[in-house]
Short mmCIF file of C-alpha atoms in Angstrom, two decimals:
data_model
loop_
_atom_site.label_atom_id
_atom_site.label_comp_id
_atom_site.label_asym_id
_atom_site.label_seq_id
_atom_site.Cartn_x
_atom_site.Cartn_y
_atom_site.Cartn_z
CA MET A 29 0.00 0.00 0.00
CA ILE A 30 1.40 3.36 -1.02
CA SER A 31 1.32 5.94 1.79
CA SER A 32 0.52 9.54 1.04
CA SER A 33 3.42 11.99 1.30
CA ARG A 34 1.11 14.90 2.11
CA SER A 35 1.07 16.14 5.68
CA SER A 36 -2.21 15.94 7.51
CA ALA A 37 -1.36 19.07 9.53
CA PRO A 38 -3.90 21.88 9.09
CA THR A 39 -2.92 24.82 6.93
CA ASN A 40 -3.19 28.50 7.83
CA ARG A 41 -4.64 29.56 4.51
CA PRO A 42 -7.46 32.10 4.88
CA VAL A 43 -10.87 30.86 3.88
CA ASP A 44 -12.30 34.29 3.12
CA GLN A 45 -11.25 37.93 2.78
CA ALA A 46 -12.01 38.79 6.41
CA GLN A 47 -9.84 35.98 7.73
CA GLY A 48 -7.10 36.95 5.31
CA LEU A 49 -7.12 40.52 6.59
CA ARG A 50 -7.02 39.31 10.18
CA GLN A 51 -3.87 37.32 9.41
CA MET A 52 -2.33 40.16 7.41
CA PHE A 53 -2.89 42.73 10.18
CA ALA A 54 -2.57 40.39 13.17
CA THR A 55 0.21 42.57 14.59
CA ARG A 56 -0.93 45.91 13.16
CA VAL A 57 -0.65 48.58 15.82
CA LEU A 58 -1.77 52.21 15.92
CA ARG A 59 0.25 54.56 18.06
CA PHE A 60 -1.58 57.18 20.13
CA VAL A 61 0.34 60.37 20.97
CA PRO A 62 -1.07 62.83 23.56
CA VAL A 63 -0.68 66.51 22.64
CA VAL A 64 -1.61 68.87 25.48
CA ALA A 65 -3.81 71.78 24.42
CA ASN A 66 -2.66 75.19 25.62
CA SER A 67 -5.61 77.54 26.12
CA ALA A 68 -3.36 80.61 26.27
CA ALA A 69 -1.53 79.64 23.06
CA ALA A 70 -4.53 78.15 21.28
CA PRO A 71 -3.79 79.70 17.85
CA TYR A 72 -0.61 77.64 17.67
CA GLY A 73 -2.29 74.30 18.30
CA GLY A 74 -2.97 73.86 14.61
CA VAL A 75 0.62 74.77 13.76
CA VAL A 76 1.97 72.09 16.11
CA LEU A 77 -0.36 69.43 14.72
CA GLU A 78 0.45 70.34 11.11
CA ARG A 79 4.22 70.14 11.74
CA LEU A 80 3.85 66.71 13.34
CA CYS A 81 1.76 65.49 10.41
CA THR A 82 4.43 66.71 7.99
CA ALA A 83 7.14 64.90 9.94
CA TYR A 84 5.20 61.63 10.08
CA GLY A 85 4.26 61.94 6.41
CA ALA A 86 7.98 62.17 5.62
CA MET A 87 8.37 58.86 7.47
CA GLY A 88 5.72 57.26 5.26
CA LEU A 89 3.08 57.20 7.99
CA HIS A 90 -0.60 58.14 7.83
CA THR A 91 -1.66 60.39 10.72
CA LEU A 92 -5.13 60.89 12.18
CA VAL A 93 -5.56 64.15 14.10
CA VAL A 94 -8.21 63.83 16.80
CA ASP A 95 -8.91 67.38 17.95
CA ALA A 96 -10.81 67.31 21.24
CA SER A 97 -9.58 70.70 22.44
CA GLU A 98 -11.95 73.47 23.49
CA GLN A 99 -11.16 75.35 20.29
CA ALA A 100 -11.97 72.42 17.99
CA ARG A 101 -15.08 72.23 15.85
CA ALA A 102 -18.05 70.42 17.29
CA PRO A 103 -18.38 66.93 15.79
CA GLY A 104 -21.05 66.26 13.20
CA GLU A 105 -24.31 64.70 14.30
CA LEU A 106 -23.53 61.31 12.73
CA ALA A 107 -20.11 61.22 14.42
CA GLN A 108 -21.88 61.18 17.77
CA PHE A 109 -22.96 57.62 16.95
CA ASP A 110 -20.24 56.42 14.57
CA LEU A 111 -16.84 58.12 14.68
CA SER A 112 -15.97 56.93 11.18
CA GLU A 113 -18.67 59.31 9.88
CA GLY A 114 -16.66 62.24 11.22
CA VAL A 115 -13.23 61.27 9.85
CA GLU A 116 -12.18 63.61 7.03
CA GLN A 117 -9.25 62.79 4.74
CA LEU A 118 -7.31 66.02 4.28
CA SER A 119 -4.46 64.57 2.22
CA PRO A 120 -3.03 61.14 1.33
CA ASP A 121 -1.13 61.20 4.65
CA VAL A 122 -3.48 63.08 7.00
CA SER A 123 -7.02 62.51 8.32
CA TYR A 124 -8.91 64.68 10.79
CA LEU A 125 -11.64 64.09 13.36
CA ALA A 126 -13.32 67.04 15.09
CA ALA A 127 -13.92 65.60 18.55
CA ARG A 128 -14.72 68.41 20.97
CA GLY A 129 -16.68 66.83 23.83
CA LEU A 130 -16.61 63.31 22.37
CA PRO A 131 -14.26 61.57 24.85
CA LEU A 132 -16.63 62.14 27.77
CA LYS A 133 -19.36 60.26 25.93
CA TYR A 134 -17.22 57.14 26.46
CA ALA A 135 -16.70 57.66 30.22
CA ASP A 136 -17.26 54.62 32.40
CA THR A 137 -18.32 54.53 36.05
CA ARG A 138 -14.75 55.30 37.16
CA GLY A 139 -14.49 58.36 34.93
CA SER A 140 -12.13 56.67 32.47
CA CYS A 141 -12.59 57.44 28.78
CA SER A 142 -10.19 54.77 27.51
CA ALA A 143 -12.98 53.22 25.39
CA PHE A 144 -12.67 56.32 23.21
CA MET A 145 -9.37 54.94 21.90
CA ASP A 146 -11.07 51.72 20.81
CA ALA A 147 -13.70 53.72 18.94
CA VAL A 148 -11.07 55.89 17.23
CA ALA A 149 -9.03 52.86 16.18
CA ASP A 150 -12.15 51.18 14.80
CA ALA A 151 -13.08 54.34 12.90
CA ALA A 152 -9.71 54.79 11.17
CA PRO A 153 -7.87 51.44 11.07
CA GLN A 154 -5.80 52.51 8.07
CA CYS A 155 -3.89 55.10 10.12
CA ASP A 156 -0.49 54.56 11.71
CA VAL A 157 -0.33 57.48 14.17
CA VAL A 158 -3.15 59.11 16.14
CA LEU A 159 -2.49 62.58 17.58
CA VAL A 160 -4.96 63.29 20.37
CA HIS A 161 -5.09 67.05 21.00
CA ALA A 162 -6.98 67.78 24.20
CA SER A 163 -6.72 69.39 27.62
CA ALA A 164 -4.47 67.74 30.18
CA SER A 165 -7.44 66.51 32.23
CA GLU A 166 -9.11 64.95 29.18
CA LEU A 167 -5.88 63.28 28.09
CA VAL A 168 -5.57 61.69 31.53
CA ARG A 169 -9.11 60.33 31.23
CA VAL A 170 -8.41 58.88 27.78
CA PHE A 171 -4.88 57.54 28.31
CA GLY A 172 -4.64 57.13 32.09
CA ASP A 173 -5.80 53.54 32.64
CA ARG A 174 -3.90 52.00 29.75
CA ALA A 175 -0.73 54.06 30.20
CA LYS A 176 -0.03 52.93 33.76
CA ALA A 177 2.46 50.28 32.66
CA HIS A 178 3.76 52.27 29.72
CA ASN A 179 6.46 54.92 29.38
CA LEU A 180 4.13 57.60 28.02
CA ARG A 181 5.58 61.03 27.32
CA PRO A 182 3.11 63.76 26.25
CA LEU A 183 3.93 66.73 24.05
CA VAL A 184 3.46 70.17 25.60
CA PHE A 185 3.63 73.42 23.65
CA SER A 186 3.70 77.13 24.44
CA ASP A 187 4.30 80.48 22.83
CA ASP A 188 6.81 83.01 24.18
CA ARG A 189 4.41 84.80 26.53
CA PRO A 190 4.04 84.33 30.30
CA GLU A 191 0.41 83.27 29.79
CA GLY A 192 1.52 80.40 27.56
CA LEU A 193 4.07 79.32 30.16
CA THR A 194 1.44 79.37 32.93
CA SER A 195 -0.96 77.22 30.91
CA ALA A 196 1.80 74.75 29.96
CA TYR A 197 2.91 74.40 33.58
CA ALA A 198 -0.68 73.83 34.73
CA GLY A 199 -0.96 70.96 32.24
CA VAL A 200 2.33 69.39 33.35
CA LYS A 201 1.26 69.67 37.00
CA LEU A 202 -2.14 68.06 36.43
CA MET A 203 -0.66 65.15 34.47
CA SER A 204 2.02 64.48 37.05
CA GLN A 205 -0.49 64.47 39.92
CA ARG A 206 -3.31 62.49 38.31
CA ALA A 207 -1.42 60.13 36.00
CA ARG A 208 2.18 60.19 37.28
CA TRP A 209 3.49 61.17 33.85
CA MET A 210 6.89 62.42 34.94
CA ALA A 211 8.44 63.53 31.65
CA TYR A 212 7.34 65.57 28.65
CA ASP A 213 8.66 67.12 25.44
CA LEU A 214 8.19 70.81 24.68
CA LEU A 215 7.63 72.84 21.53
CA VAL A 216 7.99 76.62 21.79
CA CYS A 217 6.26 78.55 19.01
CA ALA A 218 8.06 81.86 18.50
CA LEU A 219 9.62 84.04 15.84
CA PRO A 220 13.37 83.60 15.29
CA GLN A 221 14.09 87.07 16.72
CA SER A 222 12.21 86.39 19.96
CA ASP A 223 14.46 86.84 22.99
CA ARG A 224 11.90 85.28 25.36
CA ALA A 225 11.43 81.82 23.84
CA ASP A 226 14.51 80.23 25.38
CA ALA A 227 13.74 81.80 28.76
CA ILE A 228 10.19 80.37 28.63
CA ALA A 229 11.54 76.87 28.01
CA GLN A 230 14.13 77.17 30.76
CA ARG A 231 11.61 78.51 33.25
CA LEU A 232 9.15 75.71 32.56
CA ALA A 233 11.90 73.09 32.92
CA GLN A 234 13.06 74.59 36.23
CA CYS A 235 9.56 74.83 37.73
CA ALA A 236 8.58 71.34 36.59
CA ASP A 237 11.73 69.87 38.10
CA SER A 238 11.83 71.89 41.33
CA PHE A 239 8.15 71.73 42.30
CA LEU A 240 6.89 68.55 40.60
CA GLY A 241 9.94 66.37 40.00
CA VAL A 242 9.00 66.24 36.29
CA ALA A 243 11.66 66.17 33.58
CA GLN A 244 11.59 68.20 30.38
CA ARG A 245 13.28 65.72 28.07
CA GLN A 246 13.56 67.70 24.86
CA CYS A 247 12.73 71.22 23.77
CA VAL A 248 12.46 72.36 20.16
CA ARG A 249 11.71 75.85 18.95
CA ILE A 250 9.62 76.38 15.79
CA ASN A 251 8.69 79.44 13.77
CA PRO A 252 4.87 79.41 13.57
CA HIS A 253 4.88 81.61 10.46
CA GLU A 254 6.82 79.16 8.31
CA PRO A 255 4.70 77.06 5.91
CA SER A 256 3.88 73.68 7.42
CA SER A 257 4.83 72.07 4.10
CA LEU A 258 8.52 72.85 4.64
CA ASP A 259 10.70 69.86 5.42
CA PRO A 260 11.03 69.63 9.21
CA GLY A 261 14.48 70.12 10.67
CA ALA A 262 16.60 67.35 12.14
CA ARG A 263 15.78 68.26 15.74
CA PHE A 264 12.05 68.29 15.05
CA ILE A 265 12.26 64.91 13.32
CA GLU A 266 14.14 63.56 16.34
CA LEU A 267 11.43 64.86 18.69
CA ALA A 268 8.63 63.42 16.51
CA ALA A 269 10.36 60.03 16.36
CA GLY A 270 10.85 60.06 20.13
CA LEU A 271 7.14 60.67 20.64
CA LEU A 272 6.39 57.55 18.62
CA GLN A 273 8.75 55.48 20.73
CA CYS A 274 6.82 56.52 23.84
CA ALA A 275 3.37 56.51 22.24
CA LEU A 276 0.64 54.24 23.54
CA PRO A 277 0.35 51.21 21.21
CA HIS A 278 -3.11 49.97 20.35
CA THR A 279 -3.77 46.71 18.51
CA LEU A 280 -6.72 46.73 16.14
CA GLY A 281 -9.82 44.89 17.31
CA ASP A 282 -12.35 42.79 15.42
CA SER A 283 -14.63 45.74 14.76
CA ALA A 284 -11.79 47.47 12.91
CA PHE A 285 -11.49 44.46 10.62
CA ASP A 286 -15.25 44.56 10.09
CA HIS A 287 -14.85 48.17 8.95
CA LEU A 288 -12.06 47.21 6.55
CA VAL A 289 -14.17 44.59 4.80
CA SER A 290 -17.45 46.51 4.85
CA PRO A 291 -18.90 47.59 1.47
CA GLY A 292 -17.12 50.66 0.13
CA ALA A 293 -14.33 50.56 2.72
CA ALA A 294 -10.88 51.36 1.38
CA LEU A 295 -8.22 48.82 2.20
CA PRO A 296 -5.01 50.10 3.83
CA SER A 297 -2.33 51.26 1.41
CA ARG A 298 0.40 49.18 3.07
CA MET A 299 0.40 45.51 3.92
CA ALA A 300 2.34 46.28 7.09
CA PRO A 301 2.93 49.70 8.70
CA VAL A 302 6.45 51.05 8.83
CA LEU A 303 6.58 50.93 12.62
CA ASN A 304 5.43 47.32 13.06
#
């Protein structure tokens, strides 16, 4: 009797498109970066977000900006029920979600809004980086629970005025007390001829260290009047890359795969993201 040479071991071939996508993106991870809104330097929030998007676009990454700051647009009515309805594609590398007030709709009985991250990931599974721009208190609600065992480092920004410094320090203080985030990066938005920008950065670093025990890891100065399309400098690229290293990773869930295979959904442009 001739024995078969074929192995009886089961194969891992996908039986349908959904299973194939699950295997393809089994280790696909989005990276959530907290960006602390500065109420006193609000006009520069958009500048900071645009510069980060440019830097990540240069790395071949697609960025979703989730703007939940007080100055953001109110979300559309449909986005209240399905976040994907509020995601706008601004360019091949950038998407935007107006999310003012949305995180609190996902609050649980302990006040945590971490479920908001699941909803965002499900709404935009094709993205690589998610910038969450919100107040310090809202960022703690969204990131706090899941960041406890992670080396999270938020991005803080200010202009070169005392009011901007005060608002930035208040955010650093709140995050250190409520979430024990003991390090941050800083962007100072100021004209090249400003003689106060460096002093603002130094003062914030000194106060954070002396009164809170918080470290200012890196400080970069940017000119807010330069076009955001300009290639970012080496120091800015280094800061942006460092934020990704300390970002909160989030693995896509089943509902994200359901979105990918739903009628009319666009499949991701890369089989595997650059960072994975």
